[in-house]
C-alpha cells in the first residue's frame, strides 16, 4: 500500500497518483522541472506579507479582550441595548468597542437624514444604518455569552439576528390588530386621490400615530386624520332645486384653531383672532375650493379643522359631476361651518357610547422617497412673532 503524503489515504501499490486527492505518489525521472522565475514575484510576496502584517496590527489595535471578574451578563439585555450602538457594549464592560459602532452609526444616520428625499441614496443609507444596528446587536449578544462562559456558533449567532426582526413583525401585527379595534398606535395609509394636492398626492404612503393624543389634546399645527360631519349643498335651478349631502370620510387636514378662537379668511390670508397665521400653519389645501372668504368661531371643547376641498368621490354627486361655485348666489351651503368644528369624539346610542372623530395624528410621508416629509408645523404660529 502506498500512503499519500498529503491526505494520508492508503492507495494500492499499482497507483502512481492518490485516488483521493490526486497527489503524485512517485516521482518519475525527468518529471521535475526547474521552477520558472516570475518577474516581480519577490516584490509581490513582500508587499503581501507587509499587508497581512498591517492587517494583523490593525486587528490587534481594535481587539477588545473579554472583561474578567464581572457579574453575569444577560445576553439579550445587552443585545437590545446595543440597538442603540455602543450602549450594549458599555453594558458588557467593553467601552473601547464604542469606536467600532458609534462613528459609523452617526455617519450613516446623518447621511440617511440628509438624503432622505433622494431616490435610491436615501434608502441605501437607511439600510446601512440598519446594518450597523444589527452588527452591534450581534456583537453585544456574542460578547455577553462569552463573558458567561457560553459558546455561540455562527449558526446560533445568525439565528439570534432574527429576534429583532420577529419582534418588529409581532409589533406590526399588534398595531394592525389595535387599529381594527379603533385604538390605533401606528397606521399606514395609501393615498388614492389627488384632491389634497400638492401636499398629498395619489400614490403617497402616510404613517399616522395615535400615541400622542393619549397624553394630550390636538394643538394648532397638528395634521390629523378625522371623520368630518356631513353638510348640505343646495343648487337652485330653473326647474327646481337640487339638494346634495356631502359626507367626506377619512380626511387629513391641519388643526387651525381651538375652542374660543375665531378663524377668518380674507384677501387670501388666514387670521386667528385678528392675528395673521404663518404659512406653516395654513391648511394643507391653502386655496380652498369652497369659500374665498369666511369667518368661523370655534365652540369651546372643539377644534376648527377646515373642510377646504371636496374629494373626487363626491364630485359626480354634485352639479352633474362638476363642483359648483360655492360663492354663487344660486348655491346655498348648510352646515359647513359646524362641520368644520369637531370634537375628539361624538356620542352614539343616545349618549351611552361614543365613537372617535379625530383618529390619529398624521406623522410623515414615507414613500415615495422624493415625497418624504413631516407634517408637524414648526416655528411661531403668527407672522408678527417673527419680527
CSV table of C-alpha atoms in Angstrom, one decimal:
chain,number,residue,atom,x,y,z
A,1,UNK,CA,0.0,0.0,0.0
A,2,UNK,CA,1.2,3.5,-0.8
A,3,UNK,CA,0.3,6.2,1.7
A,4,UNK,CA,-0.4,9.6,0.3
A,5,UNK,CA,1.9,12.3,1.9
A,6,UNK,CA,-0.9,14.9,1.7
A,7,UNK,CA,-4.2,13.3,2.7
A,8,UNK,CA,-2.8,10.1,4.3
A,9,UNK,CA,-5.1,8.0,2.1
A,10,UNK,CA,-3.8,4.4,1.5
A,11,UNK,CA,-3.6,3.6,-2.2
A,12,UNK,CA,-2.8,0.3,-4.0
A,13,UNK,CA,0.8,-0.3,-5.0
A,14,UNK,CA,-0.1,-0.1,-8.6
A,15,UNK,CA,-1.2,3.5,-8.5
A,16,UNK,CA,1.1,6.4,-9.3
A,17,UNK,CA,-1.3,9.1,-8.0
A,18,UNK,CA,-3.5,9.3,-5.0
A,19,UNK,CA,-7.1,8.1,-5.7
A,20,UNK,CA,-8.5,10.7,-3.2
A,21,UNK,CA,-6.6,13.9,-3.8
A,22,UNK,CA,-4.6,13.2,-7.0
A,23,UNK,CA,-1.1,13.8,-5.4
A,24,UNK,CA,1.8,12.1,-7.2
A,25,UNK,CA,2.9,9.1,-5.1
A,26,UNK,CA,6.2,8.5,-7.1
A,27,UNK,CA,8.5,10.9,-8.9
A,28,UNK,CA,9.5,9.7,-12.3
A,29,UNK,CA,12.9,10.6,-13.7
A,30,UNK,CA,12.8,13.7,-15.8
A,31,UNK,CA,9.4,14.9,-14.5
A,32,UNK,CA,10.8,17.5,-12.2
A,33,UNK,CA,11.4,20.9,-13.8
A,34,UNK,CA,13.3,23.9,-12.8
A,35,UNK,CA,10.8,26.4,-11.3
A,36,UNK,CA,10.1,29.3,-13.7
A,37,UNK,CA,11.2,32.7,-12.4
A,38,UNK,CA,8.3,35.2,-12.5
A,39,UNK,CA,9.4,38.8,-12.7
A,40,UNK,CA,8.3,40.8,-9.7
A,41,UNK,CA,7.3,37.7,-7.7
A,42,UNK,CA,9.6,38.5,-4.8
A,43,UNK,CA,8.2,42.1,-4.7
A,44,UNK,CA,4.6,40.7,-4.7
A,45,UNK,CA,5.2,38.4,-1.8
A,46,UNK,CA,7.0,41.1,0.2
A,47,UNK,CA,4.0,43.5,-0.3
A,48,UNK,CA,1.6,40.8,0.5
A,49,UNK,CA,3.5,39.9,3.7
A,50,UNK,CA,3.6,43.6,4.7
A,51,UNK,CA,-0.1,44.0,4.0
A,52,UNK,CA,-1.0,41.0,6.2
A,53,UNK,CA,1.2,42.3,8.9
A,54,UNK,CA,-0.5,45.6,8.8
A,55,UNK,CA,-3.9,44.0,9.0
A,56,UNK,CA,-2.9,41.9,12.0
A,57,UNK,CA,-1.6,45.0,13.7
A,58,UNK,CA,-4.9,46.8,12.9
A,59,UNK,CA,-7.0,44.0,14.3
A,60,UNK,CA,-4.8,43.8,17.4
A,61,UNK,CA,-5.3,47.5,18.0
A,62,UNK,CA,-9.1,47.2,17.7
A,63,UNK,CA,-9.4,43.9,19.6
A,64,UNK,CA,-11.0,44.2,23.0
A,65,UNK,CA,-10.4,41.4,25.4
A,66,UNK,CA,-13.2,39.9,27.4
A,67,UNK,CA,-13.5,41.6,30.8
A,68,UNK,CA,-12.6,39.4,33.8
A,69,UNK,CA,-14.5,39.1,37.1
A,70,UNK,CA,-17.7,40.8,36.1
A,71,UNK,CA,-21.2,39.8,37.1
A,72,UNK,CA,-23.4,37.7,34.9
A,73,UNK,CA,-24.3,39.5,31.7
A,74,UNK,CA,-27.8,38.9,30.3
A,75,UNK,CA,-27.1,38.3,26.5
A,76,UNK,CA,-30.4,39.6,25.2
A,77,UNK,CA,-30.4,42.7,27.5
A,78,UNK,CA,-27.0,43.5,26.1
A,79,UNK,CA,-28.3,42.8,22.5
A,80,UNK,CA,-31.3,45.0,22.7
A,81,UNK,CA,-29.4,47.8,24.4
A,82,UNK,CA,-27.0,47.6,21.5
A,83,UNK,CA,-29.7,48.5,19.1
A,84,UNK,CA,-28.5,52.0,20.1
A,85,UNK,CA,-24.9,51.2,19.1
A,86,UNK,CA,-22.4,51.5,21.9
A,87,UNK,CA,-24.9,51.1,24.8
A,88,UNK,CA,-24.8,47.3,24.8
A,89,UNK,CA,-21.0,47.3,24.6
A,90,UNK,CA,-20.9,49.6,27.7
A,91,UNK,CA,-23.2,47.2,29.5
A,92,UNK,CA,-20.7,44.4,28.7
A,93,UNK,CA,-17.8,46.5,30.2
A,94,UNK,CA,-16.3,46.9,26.7
A,95,UNK,CA,-16.4,50.7,26.2
A,96,UNK,CA,-13.4,50.5,23.8
A,97,UNK,CA,-15.8,49.0,21.3
A,98,UNK,CA,-17.7,52.3,21.0
A,99,UNK,CA,-15.3,53.3,18.3
A,100,UNK,CA,-16.4,50.4,16.3
A,101,UNK,CA,-20.1,51.3,16.2
A,102,UNK,CA,-20.8,54.9,17.2
A,103,UNK,CA,-18.9,56.8,14.4
A,104,UNK,CA,-20.3,54.6,11.6
A,105,UNK,CA,-23.8,54.8,13.1
A,106,UNK,CA,-23.7,58.6,13.4
A,107,UNK,CA,-22.2,58.9,9.8
A,108,UNK,CA,-24.8,56.7,8.2
A,109,UNK,CA,-27.7,58.2,10.2
A,110,UNK,CA,-26.6,61.7,9.2
A,111,UNK,CA,-26.4,60.7,5.5
A,112,UNK,CA,-29.8,59.0,5.7
A,113,UNK,CA,-31.4,62.1,7.1
A,114,UNK,CA,-29.6,64.4,4.6
A,115,UNK,CA,-30.6,62.2,1.6
A,116,UNK,CA,-34.0,61.1,3.0
A,117,UNK,CA,-35.8,62.5,0.0
A,118,UNK,CA,-33.3,61.4,-2.6
A,119,UNK,CA,-34.3,58.3,-4.6
A,120,UNK,CA,-32.1,55.2,-4.1
A,121,UNK,CA,-29.5,57.0,-2.0
A,122,UNK,CA,-31.9,57.7,0.8
A,123,UNK,CA,-32.9,54.0,1.0
A,124,UNK,CA,-29.2,53.0,0.7
A,125,UNK,CA,-28.1,55.0,3.8
A,126,UNK,CA,-31.1,53.7,5.7
A,127,UNK,CA,-30.1,50.1,5.0
A,128,UNK,CA,-26.5,50.9,6.1
A,129,UNK,CA,-27.8,52.5,9.3
A,130,UNK,CA,-29.9,49.4,10.0
A,131,UNK,CA,-26.9,47.2,9.2
A,132,UNK,CA,-24.7,48.9,11.8
A,133,UNK,CA,-27.5,48.4,14.4
A,134,UNK,CA,-27.8,44.7,13.5
A,135,UNK,CA,-24.0,44.2,13.7
A,136,UNK,CA,-23.9,46.0,17.1
A,137,UNK,CA,-26.8,43.7,18.3
A,138,UNK,CA,-24.9,40.6,17.2
A,139,UNK,CA,-21.6,41.7,18.8
A,140,UNK,CA,-23.2,42.5,22.2
A,141,UNK,CA,-25.1,39.2,22.2
A,142,UNK,CA,-22.0,37.2,21.4
A,143,UNK,CA,-19.7,39.1,23.9
A,144,UNK,CA,-22.2,38.7,26.7
A,145,UNK,CA,-22.5,35.0,26.1
A,146,UNK,CA,-18.7,34.6,26.0
A,147,UNK,CA,-18.4,36.5,29.3
A,148,UNK,CA,-20.7,34.0,30.9
A,149,UNK,CA,-18.6,31.1,29.5
A,150,UNK,CA,-21.1,30.2,26.8
A,151,UNK,CA,-20.2,29.4,23.2
A,152,UNK,CA,-22.3,30.8,20.4
A,153,UNK,CA,-21.6,29.2,17.0
A,154,UNK,CA,-22.1,31.1,13.7
A,155,UNK,CA,-25.5,29.4,13.3
A,156,UNK,CA,-26.6,30.5,16.8
A,157,UNK,CA,-25.4,34.0,16.1
A,158,UNK,CA,-27.3,34.1,12.7
A,159,UNK,CA,-30.4,32.8,14.4
A,160,UNK,CA,-30.2,35.5,17.1
A,161,UNK,CA,-30.4,38.1,14.4
A,162,UNK,CA,-34.0,37.0,13.7
A,163,UNK,CA,-35.2,38.1,17.1
A,164,UNK,CA,-35.5,41.8,16.4
A,165,UNK,CA,-37.0,41.1,13.0
A,166,UNK,CA,-39.5,38.8,14.6
A,167,UNK,CA,-40.4,41.4,17.3
A,168,UNK,CA,-40.8,44.0,14.6
A,169,UNK,CA,-43.3,41.7,12.8
A,170,UNK,CA,-45.1,41.0,16.0
A,171,UNK,CA,-45.3,44.7,16.8
A,172,UNK,CA,-46.7,45.4,13.3
A,173,UNK,CA,-49.3,42.7,13.8
A,174,UNK,CA,-50.3,44.2,17.2
A,175,UNK,CA,-50.6,47.7,15.7
A,176,UNK,CA,-52.9,46.3,12.9
A,177,UNK,CA,-55.0,44.5,15.5
A,178,UNK,CA,-55.4,47.6,17.7
A,179,UNK,CA,-56.2,49.7,14.6
A,180,UNK,CA,-59.1,47.3,13.8
A,181,UNK,CA,-60.3,47.8,17.4
A,182,UNK,CA,-60.3,51.6,16.8
A,183,UNK,CA,-57.3,52.2,19.1
A,184,UNK,CA,-54.6,52.8,16.6
A,185,UNK,CA,-51.0,53.1,17.6
A,186,UNK,CA,-49.3,53.3,14.2
A,187,UNK,CA,-51.2,53.0,11.0
A,188,UNK,CA,-50.2,53.3,7.3
A,189,UNK,CA,-52.5,54.6,4.5
A,190,UNK,CA,-52.1,54.7,0.7
A,191,UNK,CA,-53.5,57.9,-0.8
A,192,UNK,CA,-55.5,57.1,-4.0
A,193,UNK,CA,-56.8,60.6,-4.8
A,194,UNK,CA,-55.2,64.0,-5.7
A,195,UNK,CA,-57.8,66.3,-4.0
A,196,UNK,CA,-55.3,67.2,-1.3
A,197,UNK,CA,-52.6,68.1,-3.8
A,198,UNK,CA,-49.9,69.3,-3.6
A,199,UNK,CA,-49.3,68.2,0.0
A,200,UNK,CA,-50.9,64.7,-0.5
A,201,UNK,CA,-50.9,63.1,-4.0
A,202,UNK,CA,-52.1,59.8,-5.3
A,203,UNK,CA,-49.5,57.2,-4.5
A,204,UNK,CA,-48.3,58.7,-1.3
A,205,UNK,CA,-47.9,56.4,1.7
A,206,UNK,CA,-48.7,58.1,5.0
A,207,UNK,CA,-47.8,57.0,8.5
A,208,UNK,CA,-50.2,58.0,11.4
A,209,UNK,CA,-49.6,57.6,15.1
A,210,UNK,CA,-52.2,57.6,17.9
A,211,UNK,CA,-49.9,57.7,20.9
A,212,UNK,CA,-49.6,61.5,21.2
A,213,UNK,CA,-53.3,62.0,21.8
A,214,UNK,CA,-53.3,59.5,24.7
A,215,UNK,CA,-51.4,62.2,26.6
A,216,UNK,CA,-52.5,65.5,25.2
A,217,UNK,CA,-55.2,67.1,23.0
A,218,UNK,CA,-54.7,68.2,19.4
A,219,UNK,CA,-53.0,71.5,19.0
A,220,UNK,CA,-52.9,74.1,16.2
A,221,UNK,CA,-50.5,73.0,13.6
A,222,UNK,CA,-51.2,69.3,14.0
A,223,UNK,CA,-52.3,67.4,10.9
A,224,UNK,CA,-55.0,64.9,11.9
A,225,UNK,CA,-56.9,62.1,10.3
A,226,UNK,CA,-60.5,62.5,11.1
A,227,UNK,CA,-64.1,61.9,10.0
A,228,UNK,CA,-65.8,65.3,9.2
A,229,UNK,CA,-69.5,65.6,9.8
A,230,UNK,CA,-71.7,65.9,6.7
A,231,UNK,CA,-73.2,69.1,5.4
A,232,UNK,CA,-75.7,70.0,2.6
A,233,UNK,CA,-75.4,71.8,-0.7
A,234,UNK,CA,-78.5,73.2,-2.4
A,235,UNK,CA,-78.2,74.2,-6.1
A,236,UNK,CA,-81.1,76.4,-7.3
A,237,UNK,CA,-82.2,75.7,-10.9
A,238,UNK,CA,-85.0,76.8,-13.2
A,239,UNK,CA,-86.8,73.5,-12.9
A,240,UNK,CA,-86.3,73.1,-9.2
A,241,UNK,CA,-83.7,72.9,-6.5
A,242,UNK,CA,-81.2,70.0,-6.1
A,243,UNK,CA,-80.0,69.1,-2.6
A,244,UNK,CA,-76.9,67.1,-2.1
A,245,UNK,CA,-75.4,65.7,1.2
A,246,UNK,CA,-71.6,65.8,1.2
A,247,UNK,CA,-70.1,63.4,3.7
A,248,UNK,CA,-66.2,63.3,3.3
A,249,UNK,CA,-64.7,60.5,5.2
A,250,UNK,CA,-61.2,59.6,6.3
A,251,UNK,CA,-59.8,63.0,5.6
A,252,UNK,CA,-56.5,64.7,6.5
A,253,UNK,CA,-56.3,68.3,7.5
A,254,UNK,CA,-54.5,70.7,9.8
A,255,UNK,CA,-55.9,72.0,13.1
A,256,UNK,CA,-56.2,75.7,12.6
A,257,UNK,CA,-57.9,76.9,15.9
A,258,UNK,CA,-59.2,75.6,19.2
A,259,UNK,CA,-62.2,76.3,21.3
A,260,UNK,CA,-62.9,80.1,21.7
A,261,UNK,CA,-60.8,81.2,18.8
A,262,UNK,CA,-62.1,82.8,15.6
A,263,UNK,CA,-60.7,81.9,12.2
A,264,UNK,CA,-61.1,84.4,9.3
A,265,UNK,CA,-60.0,84.2,5.7
A,266,UNK,CA,-59.7,87.5,3.7
A,267,UNK,CA,-57.6,88.5,0.8
A,268,UNK,CA,-56.1,85.0,0.5
A,269,UNK,CA,-54.7,85.1,4.1
A,270,UNK,CA,-55.8,83.4,7.3
A,271,UNK,CA,-56.3,85.2,10.6
A,272,UNK,CA,-56.9,83.8,14.1
A,273,UNK,CA,-58.4,86.4,16.5
A,274,UNK,CA,-57.1,89.1,14.1
A,275,UNK,CA,-53.5,87.8,14.0
A,276,UNK,CA,-52.2,86.6,10.7
A,277,UNK,CA,-51.2,83.0,10.6
A,278,UNK,CA,-47.7,81.9,9.5
A,279,UNK,CA,-47.6,79.9,6.2
A,280,UNK,CA,-46.6,76.7,8.1
A,281,UNK,CA,-49.9,76.8,10.0
A,282,UNK,CA,-52.1,77.1,6.8
A,283,UNK,CA,-54.4,74.3,5.8
A,284,UNK,CA,-53.0,71.5,3.6
A,285,UNK,CA,-55.0,72.9,0.7
A,286,UNK,CA,-54.1,76.6,1.0
A,287,UNK,CA,-56.6,77.8,-1.7
A,288,UNK,CA,-60.0,76.4,-0.7
A,289,UNK,CA,-62.4,75.4,-3.4
A,290,UNK,CA,-65.4,76.1,-1.2
A,291,UNK,CA,-65.3,79.7,0.1
A,292,UNK,CA,-62.8,82.5,-0.6
A,293,UNK,CA,-63.8,84.5,2.5
A,294,UNK,CA,-65.4,83.4,5.7
A,295,UNK,CA,-65.3,83.8,9.5
A,296,UNK,CA,-65.9,80.9,11.9
A,297,UNK,CA,-65.8,80.9,15.7
A,298,UNK,CA,-64.9,77.6,17.2
A,299,UNK,CA,-67.1,76.5,20.1
A,300,UNK,CA,-65.4,75.5,23.4
A,301,UNK,CA,-64.2,71.9,23.6
A,302,UNK,CA,-63.9,71.6,19.8
A,303,UNK,CA,-61.2,72.0,17.1
A,304,UNK,CA,-61.5,74.0,13.9
A,305,UNK,CA,-60.4,71.8,11.0
A,306,UNK,CA,-61.2,73.4,7.7
A,307,UNK,CA,-63.0,71.4,5.1
A,308,UNK,CA,-61.2,73.2,2.3
A,309,UNK,CA,-61.9,70.9,-0.7
A,310,UNK,CA,-64.2,68.2,-1.9
A,311,UNK,CA,-63.0,64.7,-2.6
A,312,UNK,CA,-63.4,63.3,-6.0
A,313,UNK,CA,-65.8,60.7,-4.8
A,314,UNK,CA,-68.4,63.5,-4.1
A,315,UNK,CA,-67.9,65.4,-7.4
A,316,UNK,CA,-70.2,63.1,-9.5
A,317,UNK,CA,-73.0,63.7,-7.0
A,318,UNK,CA,-72.9,67.5,-7.3
A,319,UNK,CA,-73.8,69.6,-10.3
A,320,UNK,CA,-73.7,66.8,-12.8
A,321,UNK,CA,-70.0,65.9,-12.0
A,322,UNK,CA,-68.8,69.4,-11.5
A,323,UNK,CA,-68.3,71.1,-8.1
A,324,UNK,CA,-70.5,74.2,-8.1
A,325,UNK,CA,-69.2,77.6,-7.3
A,326,UNK,CA,-70.0,78.0,-3.6
A,327,UNK,CA,-69.7,81.7,-3.8
A,328,UNK,CA,-72.5,81.8,-6.4
A,329,UNK,CA,-75.9,83.2,-5.3
A,330,UNK,CA,-77.5,80.1,-6.7
A,331,UNK,CA,-75.7,77.8,-4.3
A,332,UNK,CA,-76.6,77.5,-0.6
A,333,UNK,CA,-74.4,75.6,1.8
A,334,UNK,CA,-75.9,74.4,5.1
A,335,UNK,CA,-74.0,73.1,8.0
A,336,UNK,CA,-70.5,73.7,6.6
A,337,UNK,CA,-69.3,75.9,9.4
A,338,UNK,CA,-70.5,73.5,12.1
A,339,UNK,CA,-68.9,70.6,10.1
A,340,UNK,CA,-65.5,72.4,10.4
A,341,UNK,CA,-65.7,72.4,14.2
A,342,UNK,CA,-65.3,68.9,15.6
A,343,UNK,CA,-64.7,67.2,18.9
A,344,UNK,CA,-62.4,64.3,19.6
A,345,UNK,CA,-65.4,62.0,19.7
A,346,UNK,CA,-69.2,62.1,19.2
A,347,UNK,CA,-71.9,60.3,21.2
A,348,UNK,CA,-73.9,57.4,19.8
A,349,UNK,CA,-76.7,55.2,21.1
A,350,UNK,CA,-78.3,58.1,22.9
A,351,UNK,CA,-75.1,59.1,24.7
A,352,UNK,CA,-74.4,55.6,26.1
A,353,UNK,CA,-71.3,55.3,23.9
A,354,UNK,CA,-69.1,57.4,21.7
A,355,UNK,CA,-67.1,56.9,18.6
A,356,UNK,CA,-63.9,58.8,17.7
A,357,UNK,CA,-63.9,61.7,15.3
A,358,UNK,CA,-60.2,62.6,15.4
A,359,UNK,CA,-58.5,59.2,14.9
A,360,UNK,CA,-54.7,59.8,14.7
A,361,UNK,CA,-52.0,62.4,14.1
A,362,UNK,CA,-50.5,62.3,10.6
A,363,UNK,CA,-46.8,61.9,11.2
A,364,UNK,CA,-45.0,61.7,7.9
A,365,UNK,CA,-45.0,60.6,4.3
A,366,UNK,CA,-42.6,57.6,4.0
A,367,UNK,CA,-43.0,56.7,0.3
A,368,UNK,CA,-42.1,57.5,-2.5
A,369,UNK,CA,-38.7,58.7,-1.3
A,370,UNK,CA,-38.8,62.0,-3.1
A,371,UNK,CA,-42.0,62.9,-1.4
A,372,UNK,CA,-40.9,62.2,2.2
A,373,UNK,CA,-41.7,64.9,4.7
A,374,UNK,CA,-43.1,65.5,8.2
A,375,UNK,CA,-46.4,67.2,8.7
A,376,UNK,CA,-45.8,68.9,12.0
A,377,UNK,CA,-45.8,72.7,11.7
A,378,UNK,CA,-42.7,74.4,13.1
A,379,UNK,CA,-41.9,77.9,14.1
A,380,UNK,CA,-44.1,80.7,15.5
A,381,UNK,CA,-47.8,80.4,14.9
A,382,UNK,CA,-48.3,84.1,13.9
A,383,UNK,CA,-46.3,86.2,11.5
A,384,UNK,CA,-45.8,89.2,13.8
A,385,UNK,CA,-43.9,86.8,16.2
A,386,UNK,CA,-41.2,86.6,13.5
A,387,UNK,CA,-40.2,90.2,14.0
